[in-house]
mmCIF file with all atom_site columns, C-alpha atoms in Angstrom:
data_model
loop_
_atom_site.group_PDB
_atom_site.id
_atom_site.type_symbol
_atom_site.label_atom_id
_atom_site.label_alt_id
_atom_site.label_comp_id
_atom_site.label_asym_id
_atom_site.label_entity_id
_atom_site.label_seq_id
_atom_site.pdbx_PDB_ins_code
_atom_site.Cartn_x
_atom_site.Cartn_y
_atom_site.Cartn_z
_atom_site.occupancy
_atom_site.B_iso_or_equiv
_atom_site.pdbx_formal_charge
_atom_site.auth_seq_id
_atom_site.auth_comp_id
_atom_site.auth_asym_id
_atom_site.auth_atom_id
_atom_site.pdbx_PDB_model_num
ATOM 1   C CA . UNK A 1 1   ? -23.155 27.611 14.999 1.00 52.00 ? 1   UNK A CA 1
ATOM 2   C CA . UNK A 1 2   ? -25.108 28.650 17.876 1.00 54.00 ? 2   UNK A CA 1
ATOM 3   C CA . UNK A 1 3   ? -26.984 25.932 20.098 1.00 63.00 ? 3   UNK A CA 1
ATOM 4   C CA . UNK A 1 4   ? -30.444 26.619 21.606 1.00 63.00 ? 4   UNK A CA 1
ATOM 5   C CA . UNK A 1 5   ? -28.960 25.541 24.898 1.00 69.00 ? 5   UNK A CA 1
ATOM 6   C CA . UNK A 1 6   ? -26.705 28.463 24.222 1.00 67.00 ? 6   UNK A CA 1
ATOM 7   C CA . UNK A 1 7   ? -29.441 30.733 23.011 1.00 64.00 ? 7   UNK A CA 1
ATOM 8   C CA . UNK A 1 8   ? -31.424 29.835 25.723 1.00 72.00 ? 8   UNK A CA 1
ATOM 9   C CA . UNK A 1 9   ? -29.199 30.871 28.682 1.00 71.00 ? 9   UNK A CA 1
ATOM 10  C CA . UNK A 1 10  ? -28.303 34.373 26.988 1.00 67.00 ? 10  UNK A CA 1
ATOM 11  C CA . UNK A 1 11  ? -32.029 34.924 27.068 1.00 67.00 ? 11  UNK A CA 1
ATOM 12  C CA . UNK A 1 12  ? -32.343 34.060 30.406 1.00 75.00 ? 12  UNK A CA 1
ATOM 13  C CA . UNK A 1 13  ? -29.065 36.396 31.563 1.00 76.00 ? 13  UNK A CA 1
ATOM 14  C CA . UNK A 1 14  ? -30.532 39.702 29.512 1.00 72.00 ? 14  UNK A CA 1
ATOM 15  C CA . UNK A 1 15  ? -34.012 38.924 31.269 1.00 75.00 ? 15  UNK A CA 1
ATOM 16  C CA . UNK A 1 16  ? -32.116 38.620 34.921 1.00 75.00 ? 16  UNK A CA 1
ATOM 17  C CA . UNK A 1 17  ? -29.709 41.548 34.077 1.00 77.00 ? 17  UNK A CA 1
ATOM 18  C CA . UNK A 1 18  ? -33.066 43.816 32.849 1.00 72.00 ? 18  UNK A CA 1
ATOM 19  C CA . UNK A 1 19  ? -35.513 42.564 36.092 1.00 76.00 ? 19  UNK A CA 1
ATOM 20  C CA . UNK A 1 20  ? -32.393 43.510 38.373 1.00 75.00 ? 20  UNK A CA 1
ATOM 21  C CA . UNK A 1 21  ? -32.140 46.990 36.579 1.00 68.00 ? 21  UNK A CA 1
ATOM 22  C CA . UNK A 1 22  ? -35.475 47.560 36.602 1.00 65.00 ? 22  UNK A CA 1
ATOM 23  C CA . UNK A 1 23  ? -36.224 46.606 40.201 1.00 72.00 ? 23  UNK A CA 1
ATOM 24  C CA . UNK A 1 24  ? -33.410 49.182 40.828 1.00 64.00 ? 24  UNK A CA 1
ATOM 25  C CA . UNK A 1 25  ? -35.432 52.167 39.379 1.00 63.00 ? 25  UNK A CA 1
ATOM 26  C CA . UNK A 1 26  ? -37.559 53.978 41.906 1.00 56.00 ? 26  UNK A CA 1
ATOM 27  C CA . UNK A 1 27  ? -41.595 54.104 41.714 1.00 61.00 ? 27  UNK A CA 1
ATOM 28  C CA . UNK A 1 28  ? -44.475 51.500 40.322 1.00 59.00 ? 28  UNK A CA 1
ATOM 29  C CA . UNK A 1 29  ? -44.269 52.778 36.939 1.00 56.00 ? 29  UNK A CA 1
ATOM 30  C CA . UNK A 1 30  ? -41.061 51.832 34.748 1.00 58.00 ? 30  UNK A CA 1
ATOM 31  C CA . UNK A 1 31  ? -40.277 49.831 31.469 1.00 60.00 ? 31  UNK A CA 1
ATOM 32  C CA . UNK A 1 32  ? -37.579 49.007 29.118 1.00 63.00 ? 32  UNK A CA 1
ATOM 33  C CA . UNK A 1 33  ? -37.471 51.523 26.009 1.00 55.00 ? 33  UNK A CA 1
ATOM 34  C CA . UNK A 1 34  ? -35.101 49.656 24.032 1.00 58.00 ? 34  UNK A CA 1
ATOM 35  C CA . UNK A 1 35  ? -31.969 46.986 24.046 1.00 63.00 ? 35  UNK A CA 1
ATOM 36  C CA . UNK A 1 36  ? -29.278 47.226 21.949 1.00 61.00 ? 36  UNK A CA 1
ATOM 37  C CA . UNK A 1 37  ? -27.012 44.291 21.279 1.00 68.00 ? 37  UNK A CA 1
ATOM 38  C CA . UNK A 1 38  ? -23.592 44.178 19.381 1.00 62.00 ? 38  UNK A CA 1
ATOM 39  C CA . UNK A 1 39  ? -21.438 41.639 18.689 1.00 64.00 ? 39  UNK A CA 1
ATOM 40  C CA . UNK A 1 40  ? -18.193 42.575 20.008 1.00 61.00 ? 40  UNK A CA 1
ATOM 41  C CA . UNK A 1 41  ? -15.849 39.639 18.695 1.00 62.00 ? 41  UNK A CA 1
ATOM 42  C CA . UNK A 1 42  ? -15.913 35.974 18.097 1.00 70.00 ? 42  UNK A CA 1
ATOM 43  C CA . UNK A 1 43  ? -12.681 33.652 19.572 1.00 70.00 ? 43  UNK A CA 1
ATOM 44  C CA . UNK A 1 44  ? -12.863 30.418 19.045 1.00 71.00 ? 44  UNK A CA 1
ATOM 45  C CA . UNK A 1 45  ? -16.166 29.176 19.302 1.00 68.00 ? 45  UNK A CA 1
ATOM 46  C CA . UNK A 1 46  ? -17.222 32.251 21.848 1.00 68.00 ? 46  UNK A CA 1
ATOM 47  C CA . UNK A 1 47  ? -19.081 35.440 20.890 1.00 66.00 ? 47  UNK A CA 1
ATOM 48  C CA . UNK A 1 48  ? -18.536 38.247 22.990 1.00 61.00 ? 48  UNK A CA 1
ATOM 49  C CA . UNK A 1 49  ? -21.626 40.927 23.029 1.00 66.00 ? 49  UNK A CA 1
ATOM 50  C CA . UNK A 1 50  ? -22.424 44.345 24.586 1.00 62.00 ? 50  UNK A CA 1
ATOM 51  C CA . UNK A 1 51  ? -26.099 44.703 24.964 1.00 62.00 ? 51  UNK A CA 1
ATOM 52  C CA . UNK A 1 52  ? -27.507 48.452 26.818 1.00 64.00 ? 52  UNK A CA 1
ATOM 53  C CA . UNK A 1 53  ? -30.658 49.223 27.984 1.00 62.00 ? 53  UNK A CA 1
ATOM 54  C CA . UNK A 1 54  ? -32.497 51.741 28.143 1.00 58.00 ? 54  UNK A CA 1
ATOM 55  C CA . UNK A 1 55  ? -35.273 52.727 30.759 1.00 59.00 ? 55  UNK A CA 1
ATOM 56  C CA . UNK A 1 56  ? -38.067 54.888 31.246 1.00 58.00 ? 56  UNK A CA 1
ATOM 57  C CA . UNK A 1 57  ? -40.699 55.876 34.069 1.00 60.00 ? 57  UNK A CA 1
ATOM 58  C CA . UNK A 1 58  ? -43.857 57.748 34.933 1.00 74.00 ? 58  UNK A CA 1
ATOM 59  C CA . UNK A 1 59  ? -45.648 57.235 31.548 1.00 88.00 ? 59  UNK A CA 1
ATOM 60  C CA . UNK A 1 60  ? -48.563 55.536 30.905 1.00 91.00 ? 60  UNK A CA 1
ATOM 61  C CA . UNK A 1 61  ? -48.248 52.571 28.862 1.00 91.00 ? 61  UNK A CA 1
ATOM 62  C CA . UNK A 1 62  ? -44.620 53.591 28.368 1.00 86.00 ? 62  UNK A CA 1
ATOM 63  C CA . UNK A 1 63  ? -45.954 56.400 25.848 1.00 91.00 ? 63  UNK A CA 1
ATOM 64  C CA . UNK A 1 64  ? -47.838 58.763 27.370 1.00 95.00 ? 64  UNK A CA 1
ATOM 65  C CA . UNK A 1 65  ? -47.319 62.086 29.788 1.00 94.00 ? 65  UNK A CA 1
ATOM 66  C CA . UNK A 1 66  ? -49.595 61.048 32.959 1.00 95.00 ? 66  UNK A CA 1
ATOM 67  C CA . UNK A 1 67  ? -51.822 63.805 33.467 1.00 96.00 ? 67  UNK A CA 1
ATOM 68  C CA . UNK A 1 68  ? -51.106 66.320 36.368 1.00 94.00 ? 68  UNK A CA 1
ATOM 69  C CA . UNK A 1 69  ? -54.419 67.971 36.584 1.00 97.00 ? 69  UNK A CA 1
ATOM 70  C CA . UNK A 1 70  ? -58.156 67.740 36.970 1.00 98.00 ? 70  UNK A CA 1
ATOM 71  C CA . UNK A 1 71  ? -60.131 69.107 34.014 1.00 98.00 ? 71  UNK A CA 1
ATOM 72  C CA . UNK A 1 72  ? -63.464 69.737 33.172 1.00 98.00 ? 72  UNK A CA 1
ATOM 73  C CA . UNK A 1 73  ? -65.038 66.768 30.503 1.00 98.00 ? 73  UNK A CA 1
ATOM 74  C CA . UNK A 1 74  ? -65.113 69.197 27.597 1.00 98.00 ? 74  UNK A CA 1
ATOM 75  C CA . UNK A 1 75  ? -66.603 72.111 26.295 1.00 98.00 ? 75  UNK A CA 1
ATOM 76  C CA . UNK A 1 76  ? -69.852 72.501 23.678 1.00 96.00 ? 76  UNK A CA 1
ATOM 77  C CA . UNK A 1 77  ? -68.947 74.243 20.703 1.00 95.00 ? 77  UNK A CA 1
ATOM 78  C CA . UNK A 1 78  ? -65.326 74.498 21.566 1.00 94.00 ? 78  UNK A CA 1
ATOM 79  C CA . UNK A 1 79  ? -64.919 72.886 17.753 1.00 88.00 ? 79  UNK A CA 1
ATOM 80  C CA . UNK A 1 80  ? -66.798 76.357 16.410 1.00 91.00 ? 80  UNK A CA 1
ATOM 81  C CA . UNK A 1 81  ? -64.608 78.459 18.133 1.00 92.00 ? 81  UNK A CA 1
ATOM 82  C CA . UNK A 1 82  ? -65.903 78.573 21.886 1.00 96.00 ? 82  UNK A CA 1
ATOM 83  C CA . UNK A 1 83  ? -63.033 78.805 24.534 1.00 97.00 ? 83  UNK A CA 1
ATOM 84  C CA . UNK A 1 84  ? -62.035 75.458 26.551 1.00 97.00 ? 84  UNK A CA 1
ATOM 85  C CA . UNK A 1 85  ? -63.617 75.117 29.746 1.00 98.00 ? 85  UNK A CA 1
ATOM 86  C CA . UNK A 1 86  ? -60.630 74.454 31.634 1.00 98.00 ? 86  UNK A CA 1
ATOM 87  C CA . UNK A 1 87  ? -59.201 72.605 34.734 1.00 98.00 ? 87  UNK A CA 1
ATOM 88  C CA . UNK A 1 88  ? -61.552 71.709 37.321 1.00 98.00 ? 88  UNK A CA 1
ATOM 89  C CA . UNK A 1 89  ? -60.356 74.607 40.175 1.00 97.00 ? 89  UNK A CA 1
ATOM 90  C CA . UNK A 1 90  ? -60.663 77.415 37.163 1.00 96.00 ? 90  UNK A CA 1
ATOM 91  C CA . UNK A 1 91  ? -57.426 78.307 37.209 1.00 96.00 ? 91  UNK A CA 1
ATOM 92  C CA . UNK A 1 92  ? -56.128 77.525 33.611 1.00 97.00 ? 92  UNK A CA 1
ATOM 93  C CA . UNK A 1 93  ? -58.935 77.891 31.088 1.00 97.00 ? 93  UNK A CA 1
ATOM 94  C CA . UNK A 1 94  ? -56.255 77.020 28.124 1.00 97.00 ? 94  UNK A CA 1
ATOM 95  C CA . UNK A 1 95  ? -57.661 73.194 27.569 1.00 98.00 ? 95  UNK A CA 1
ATOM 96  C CA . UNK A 1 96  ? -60.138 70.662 28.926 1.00 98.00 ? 96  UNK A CA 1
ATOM 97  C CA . UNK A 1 97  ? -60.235 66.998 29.689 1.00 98.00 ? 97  UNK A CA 1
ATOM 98  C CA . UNK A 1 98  ? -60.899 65.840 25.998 1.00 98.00 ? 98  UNK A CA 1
ATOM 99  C CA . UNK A 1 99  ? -58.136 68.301 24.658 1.00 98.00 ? 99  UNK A CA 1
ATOM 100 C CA . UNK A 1 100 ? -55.658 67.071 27.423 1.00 98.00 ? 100 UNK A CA 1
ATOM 101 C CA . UNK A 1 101 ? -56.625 63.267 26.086 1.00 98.00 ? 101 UNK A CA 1
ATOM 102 C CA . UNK A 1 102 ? -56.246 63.664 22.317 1.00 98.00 ? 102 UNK A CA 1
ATOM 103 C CA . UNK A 1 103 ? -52.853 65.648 23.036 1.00 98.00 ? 103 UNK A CA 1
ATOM 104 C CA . UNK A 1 104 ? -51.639 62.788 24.416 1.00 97.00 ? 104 UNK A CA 1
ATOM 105 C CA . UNK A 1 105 ? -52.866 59.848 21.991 1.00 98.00 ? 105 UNK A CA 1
ATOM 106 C CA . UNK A 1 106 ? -51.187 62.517 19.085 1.00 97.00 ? 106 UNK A CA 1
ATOM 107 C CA . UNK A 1 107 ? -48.146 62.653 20.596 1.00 95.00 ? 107 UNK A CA 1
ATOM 108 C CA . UNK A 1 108 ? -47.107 59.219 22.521 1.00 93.00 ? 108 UNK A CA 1
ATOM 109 C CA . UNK A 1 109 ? -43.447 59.577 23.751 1.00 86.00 ? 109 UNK A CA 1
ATOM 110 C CA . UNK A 1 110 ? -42.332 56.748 20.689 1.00 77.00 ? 110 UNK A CA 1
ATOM 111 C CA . UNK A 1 111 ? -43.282 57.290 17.190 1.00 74.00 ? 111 UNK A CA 1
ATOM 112 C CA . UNK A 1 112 ? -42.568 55.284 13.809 1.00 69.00 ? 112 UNK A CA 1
ATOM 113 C CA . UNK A 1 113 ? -40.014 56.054 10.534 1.00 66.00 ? 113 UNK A CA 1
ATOM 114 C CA . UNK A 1 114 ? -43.690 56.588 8.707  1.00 63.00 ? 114 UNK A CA 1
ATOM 115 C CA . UNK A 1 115 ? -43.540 59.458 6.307  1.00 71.00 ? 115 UNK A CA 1
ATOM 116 C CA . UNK A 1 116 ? -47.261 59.573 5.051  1.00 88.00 ? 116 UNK A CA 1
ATOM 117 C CA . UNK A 1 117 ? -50.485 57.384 4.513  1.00 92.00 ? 117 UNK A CA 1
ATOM 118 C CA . UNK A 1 118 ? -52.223 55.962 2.054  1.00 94.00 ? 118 UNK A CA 1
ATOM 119 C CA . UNK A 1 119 ? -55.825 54.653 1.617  1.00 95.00 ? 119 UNK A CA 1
ATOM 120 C CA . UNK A 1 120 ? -56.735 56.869 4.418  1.00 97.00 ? 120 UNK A CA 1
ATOM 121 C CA . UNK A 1 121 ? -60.217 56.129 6.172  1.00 98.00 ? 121 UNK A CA 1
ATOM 122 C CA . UNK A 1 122 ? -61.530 57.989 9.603  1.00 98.00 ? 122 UNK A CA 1
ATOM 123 C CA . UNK A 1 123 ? -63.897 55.587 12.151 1.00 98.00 ? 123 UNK A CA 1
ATOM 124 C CA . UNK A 1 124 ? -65.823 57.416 14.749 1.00 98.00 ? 124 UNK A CA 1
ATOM 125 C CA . UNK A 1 125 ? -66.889 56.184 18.170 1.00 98.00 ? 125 UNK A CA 1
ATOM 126 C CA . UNK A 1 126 ? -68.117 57.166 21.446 1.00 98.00 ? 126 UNK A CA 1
ATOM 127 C CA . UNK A 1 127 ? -68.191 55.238 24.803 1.00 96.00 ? 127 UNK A CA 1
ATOM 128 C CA . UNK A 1 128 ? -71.432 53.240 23.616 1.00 96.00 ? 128 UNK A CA 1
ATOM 129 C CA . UNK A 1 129 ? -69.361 51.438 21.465 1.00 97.00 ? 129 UNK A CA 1
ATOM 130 C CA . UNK A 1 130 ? -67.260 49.635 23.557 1.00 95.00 ? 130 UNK A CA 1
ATOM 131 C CA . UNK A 1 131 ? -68.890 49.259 26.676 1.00 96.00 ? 131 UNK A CA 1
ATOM 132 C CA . UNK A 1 132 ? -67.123 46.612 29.382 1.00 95.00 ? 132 UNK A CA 1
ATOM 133 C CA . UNK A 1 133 ? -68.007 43.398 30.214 1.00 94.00 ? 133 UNK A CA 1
ATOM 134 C CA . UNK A 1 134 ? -70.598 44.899 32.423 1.00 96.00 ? 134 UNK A CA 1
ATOM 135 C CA . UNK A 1 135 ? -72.173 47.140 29.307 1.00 96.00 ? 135 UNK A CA 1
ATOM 136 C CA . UNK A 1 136 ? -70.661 50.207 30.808 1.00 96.00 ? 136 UNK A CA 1
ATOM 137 C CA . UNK A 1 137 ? -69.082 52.625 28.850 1.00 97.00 ? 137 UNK A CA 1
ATOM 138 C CA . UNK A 1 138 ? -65.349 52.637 28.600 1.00 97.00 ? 138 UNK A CA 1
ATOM 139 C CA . UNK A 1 139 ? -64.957 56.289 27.047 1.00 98.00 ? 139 UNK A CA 1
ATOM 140 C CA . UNK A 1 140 ? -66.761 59.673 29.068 1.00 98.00 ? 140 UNK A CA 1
ATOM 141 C CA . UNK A 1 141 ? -70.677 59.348 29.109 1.00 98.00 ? 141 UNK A CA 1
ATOM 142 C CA . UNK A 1 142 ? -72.234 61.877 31.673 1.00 97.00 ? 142 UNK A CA 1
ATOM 143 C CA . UNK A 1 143 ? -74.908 63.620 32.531 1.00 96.00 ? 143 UNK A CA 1
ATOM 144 C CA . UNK A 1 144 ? -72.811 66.709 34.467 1.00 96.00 ? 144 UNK A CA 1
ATOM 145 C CA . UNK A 1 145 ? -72.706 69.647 32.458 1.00 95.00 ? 145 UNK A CA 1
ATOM 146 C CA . UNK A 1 146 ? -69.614 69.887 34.375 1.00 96.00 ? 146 UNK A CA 1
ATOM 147 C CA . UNK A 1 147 ? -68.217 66.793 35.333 1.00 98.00 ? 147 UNK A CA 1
ATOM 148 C CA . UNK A 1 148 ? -64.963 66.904 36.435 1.00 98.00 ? 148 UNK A CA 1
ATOM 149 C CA . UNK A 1 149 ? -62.617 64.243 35.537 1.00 98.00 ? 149 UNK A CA 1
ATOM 150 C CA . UNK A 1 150 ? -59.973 63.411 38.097 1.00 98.00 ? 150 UNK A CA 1
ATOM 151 C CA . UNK A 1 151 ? -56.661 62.431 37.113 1.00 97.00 ? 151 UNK A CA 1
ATOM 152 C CA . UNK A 1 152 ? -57.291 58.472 37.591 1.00 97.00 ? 152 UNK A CA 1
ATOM 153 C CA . UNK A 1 153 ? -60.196 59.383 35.204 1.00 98.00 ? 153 UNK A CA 1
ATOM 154 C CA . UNK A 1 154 ? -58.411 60.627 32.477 1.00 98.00 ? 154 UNK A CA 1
ATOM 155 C CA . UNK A 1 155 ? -56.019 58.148 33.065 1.00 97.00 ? 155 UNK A CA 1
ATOM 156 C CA . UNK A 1 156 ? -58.427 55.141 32.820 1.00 97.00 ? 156 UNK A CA 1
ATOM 157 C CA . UNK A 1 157 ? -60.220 57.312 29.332 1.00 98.00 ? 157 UNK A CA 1
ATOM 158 C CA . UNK A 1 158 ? -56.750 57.349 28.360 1.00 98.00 ? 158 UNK A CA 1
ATOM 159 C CA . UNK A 1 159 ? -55.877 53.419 28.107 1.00 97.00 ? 159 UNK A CA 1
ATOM 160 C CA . UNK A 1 160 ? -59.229 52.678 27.113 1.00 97.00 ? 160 UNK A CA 1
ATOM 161 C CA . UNK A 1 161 ? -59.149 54.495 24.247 1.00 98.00 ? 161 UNK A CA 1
ATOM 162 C CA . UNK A 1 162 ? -55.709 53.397 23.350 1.00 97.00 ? 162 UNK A CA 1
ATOM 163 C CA . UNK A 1 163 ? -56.773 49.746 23.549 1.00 97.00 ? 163 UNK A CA 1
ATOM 164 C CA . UNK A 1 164 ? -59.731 50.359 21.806 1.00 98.00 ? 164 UNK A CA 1
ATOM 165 C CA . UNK A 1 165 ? -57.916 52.522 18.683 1.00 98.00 ? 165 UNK A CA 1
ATOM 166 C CA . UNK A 1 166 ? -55.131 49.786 18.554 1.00 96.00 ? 166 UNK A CA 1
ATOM 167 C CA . UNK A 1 167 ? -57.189 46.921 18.609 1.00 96.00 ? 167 UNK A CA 1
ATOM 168 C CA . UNK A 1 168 ? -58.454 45.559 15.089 1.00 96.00 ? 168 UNK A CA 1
ATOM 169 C CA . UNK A 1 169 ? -62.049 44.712 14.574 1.00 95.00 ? 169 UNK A CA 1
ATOM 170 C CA . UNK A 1 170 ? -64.377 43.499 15.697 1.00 94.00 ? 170 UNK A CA 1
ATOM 171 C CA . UNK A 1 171 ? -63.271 43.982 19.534 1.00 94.00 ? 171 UNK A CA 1
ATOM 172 C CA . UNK A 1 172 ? -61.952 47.571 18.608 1.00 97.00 ? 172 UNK A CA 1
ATOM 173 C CA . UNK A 1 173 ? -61.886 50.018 16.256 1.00 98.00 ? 173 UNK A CA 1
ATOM 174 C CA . UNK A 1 174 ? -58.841 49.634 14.097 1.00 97.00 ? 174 UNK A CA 1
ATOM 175 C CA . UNK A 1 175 ? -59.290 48.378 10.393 1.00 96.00 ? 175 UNK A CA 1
ATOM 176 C CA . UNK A 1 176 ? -57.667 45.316 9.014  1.00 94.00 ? 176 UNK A CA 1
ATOM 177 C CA . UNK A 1 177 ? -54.421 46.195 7.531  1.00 92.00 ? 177 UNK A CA 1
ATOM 178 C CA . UNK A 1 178 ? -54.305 49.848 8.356  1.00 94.00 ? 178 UNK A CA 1
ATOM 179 C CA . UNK A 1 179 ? -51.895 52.026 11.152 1.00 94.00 ? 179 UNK A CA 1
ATOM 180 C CA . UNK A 1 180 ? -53.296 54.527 13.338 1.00 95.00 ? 180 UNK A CA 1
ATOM 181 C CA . UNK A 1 181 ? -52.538 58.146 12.028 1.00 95.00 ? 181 UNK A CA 1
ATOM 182 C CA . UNK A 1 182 ? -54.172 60.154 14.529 1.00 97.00 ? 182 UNK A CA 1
ATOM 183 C CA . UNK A 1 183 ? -57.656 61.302 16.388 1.00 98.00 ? 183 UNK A CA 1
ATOM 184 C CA . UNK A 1 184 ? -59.971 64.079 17.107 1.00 98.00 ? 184 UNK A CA 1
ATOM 185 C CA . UNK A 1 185 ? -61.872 64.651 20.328 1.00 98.00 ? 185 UNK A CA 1
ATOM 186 C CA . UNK A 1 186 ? -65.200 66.376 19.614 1.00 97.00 ? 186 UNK A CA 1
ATOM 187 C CA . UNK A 1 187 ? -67.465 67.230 22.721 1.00 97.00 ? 187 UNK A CA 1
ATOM 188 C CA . UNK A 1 188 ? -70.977 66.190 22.219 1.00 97.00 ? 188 UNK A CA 1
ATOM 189 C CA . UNK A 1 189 ? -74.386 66.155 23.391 1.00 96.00 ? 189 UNK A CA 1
ATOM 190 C CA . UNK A 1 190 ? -77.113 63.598 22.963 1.00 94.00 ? 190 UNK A CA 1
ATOM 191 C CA . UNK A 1 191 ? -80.045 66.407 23.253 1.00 88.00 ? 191 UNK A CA 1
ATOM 192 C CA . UNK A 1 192 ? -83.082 64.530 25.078 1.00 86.00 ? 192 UNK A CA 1
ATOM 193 C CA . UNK A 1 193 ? -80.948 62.291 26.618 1.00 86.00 ? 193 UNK A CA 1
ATOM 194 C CA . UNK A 1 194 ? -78.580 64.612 28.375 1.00 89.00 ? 194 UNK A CA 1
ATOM 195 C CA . UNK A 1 195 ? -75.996 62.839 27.440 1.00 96.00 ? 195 UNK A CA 1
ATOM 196 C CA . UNK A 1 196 ? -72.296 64.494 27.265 1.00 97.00 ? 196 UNK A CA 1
ATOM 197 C CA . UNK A 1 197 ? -69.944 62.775 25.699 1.00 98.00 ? 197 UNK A CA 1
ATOM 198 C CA . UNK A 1 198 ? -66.478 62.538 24.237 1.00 98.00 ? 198 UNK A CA 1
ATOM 199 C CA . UNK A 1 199 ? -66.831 61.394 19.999 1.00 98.00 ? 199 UNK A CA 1
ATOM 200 C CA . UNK A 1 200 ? -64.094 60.260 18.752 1.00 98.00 ? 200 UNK A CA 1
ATOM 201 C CA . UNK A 1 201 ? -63.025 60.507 15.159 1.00 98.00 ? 201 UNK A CA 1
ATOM 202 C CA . UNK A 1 202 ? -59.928 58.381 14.289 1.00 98.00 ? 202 UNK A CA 1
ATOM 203 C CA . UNK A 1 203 ? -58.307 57.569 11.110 1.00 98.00 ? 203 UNK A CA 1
ATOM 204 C CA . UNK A 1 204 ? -56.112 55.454 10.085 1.00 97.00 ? 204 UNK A CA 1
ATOM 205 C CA . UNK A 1 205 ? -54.359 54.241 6.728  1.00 95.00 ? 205 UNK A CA 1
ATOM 206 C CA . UNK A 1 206 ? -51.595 52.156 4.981  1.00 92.00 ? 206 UNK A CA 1
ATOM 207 C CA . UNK A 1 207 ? -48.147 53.528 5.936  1.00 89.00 ? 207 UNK A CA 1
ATOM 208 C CA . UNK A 1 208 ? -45.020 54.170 3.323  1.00 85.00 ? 208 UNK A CA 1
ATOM 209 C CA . UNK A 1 209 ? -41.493 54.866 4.556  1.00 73.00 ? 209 UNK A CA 1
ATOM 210 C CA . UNK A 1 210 ? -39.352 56.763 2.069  1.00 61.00 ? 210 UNK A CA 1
ATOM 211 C CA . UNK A 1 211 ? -35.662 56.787 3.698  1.00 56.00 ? 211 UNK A CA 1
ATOM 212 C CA . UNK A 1 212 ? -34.685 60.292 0.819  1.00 54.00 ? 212 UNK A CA 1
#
C-alpha cells in the first residue's frame, strides 16, 4: 500500500520537475499537453515510475493557432455567396475576421475519441448576450462598415467566445448535459441601428464513442 505521505511528495516532485521544464521553454506562452506515467517495477516496498511530458507553445488557450494577421470584421452576404472581405491591408481577400475565428474554434489543436452526436440542438448568440461586467459586449459589435480587427482583437473575440460556448447556463451558452460539436459565424447587420455584428450559431449534443 501506498501512503498519502508518499503520494504526496510524488505530486510535489512531477509539479517541480514540470515548473523547471516549463520555465526552460522560451516565450510567455507554453503549457503541458500531456503526462504519461508507467510503472516501471516494484522491489520491495518501492515503485519505480517513468513519467514524460509533453509541451507546447504559442497557442491560445493551449488549442488554438494565434492569429498572424489583421482582418476585416466580416463581410454582408458572404453566407449567399458574396466573396470575403479580406485582411485589413487588402492583400489576401481569401477570408475575414469572423471566418479566421470560427476556423479556429472548429479546429482546436486537441480533439476528443467522439464519433457522432446525439440529441443535437444549435443556440445562437451575439455579443449582446454576454456583455462584461461593465455591460459591454464581449463578441464584435461595431458600427465600421469596415472595422478592422487587430490581432489582440481577434485574440480577445477568440477566448471570449470559447468561454462563453464552454460554459453551461446560465453564465454561458452551453446546455446542461450536452458537448460542443461545432459553430457558425454569420455576419450581420442590425438595420436602423447600424449595428455589425458577428451571430453566432452553435450546437451542441450528447456524444457516443464507438471504438469498431
Amino acid at each position: 500500500l501506498v501512503s498519502m505521505d508518499d503520494v504526496q511528495v510524488l505530486y510535489q516532485q512531477m509539479v517541480d520537475t514540470i515548473t523547471a521544464q516549463l520555465n526552460s521553454i522560451a516565450g510567455d506562452v507554453k503549457f503541458l499537453r500531456f503526462s504519461d506515467v508507467q510503472q516501471d517495477s516494484v522491489v520491495g516496498n518501492t515503485a519505480y515510475i517513468t513519467y514524460n511530458n509533453g509541451y507546447g507553445q504559442g497557442l491560445i488557450l493551449g488549442l488554438y493557432q494565434p492569429f498572424a494577421d489583421n482582418w476585416i470584421w466580416g463581410t454582408l452576404g458572404e453566407d449567399v455567396g458574396v466573396s470575403p472581405a479580406g485582411n485589413c491591408d487588402g492583400t489576401d481577400l481569401t477570408s475575414d475576421g469572423s471566418d479566421e475565428i470560427q476556423y479556429r474554434l472548429n479546429h482546436p489543436a486537441a480533439i476528443s475519441a467522439t464519433r457522432g452526436y446525439t440529441d443535437i440542438v444549435t443556440k445562437e448568440m451575439t455579443g449582446f448576450d454576454f456583455p462584461d461586467e461593465n455591460g459591454n459586449p464581449r463578441l464584435l459589435v461595431t458600427t465600421d462598415i469596415n472595422h478592422c480587427m487587430s490581432i489582440d482583437e481577434l485574440t480577445e473575440n477568440l477566448i471570449n467566445a470559447d468561454d462563453i460556448i464552454k460554459t453551461p447556463v446560465p453564465t454561458g451558452l452551453k446546455p446542461a448535459g450536452k458537448s460542443f460539436i461545432n459553430v457558425v459565424i454569420i455576419d450581420d447587420v442590425i438595420v436602423g441601428a447600424a449595428y455589425n455584428l458577428h451571430y453566432y450559431k452553435v450546437s451542441y449534443g450528447i456524444p457516443y464513442f464507438n471504438n469498431n
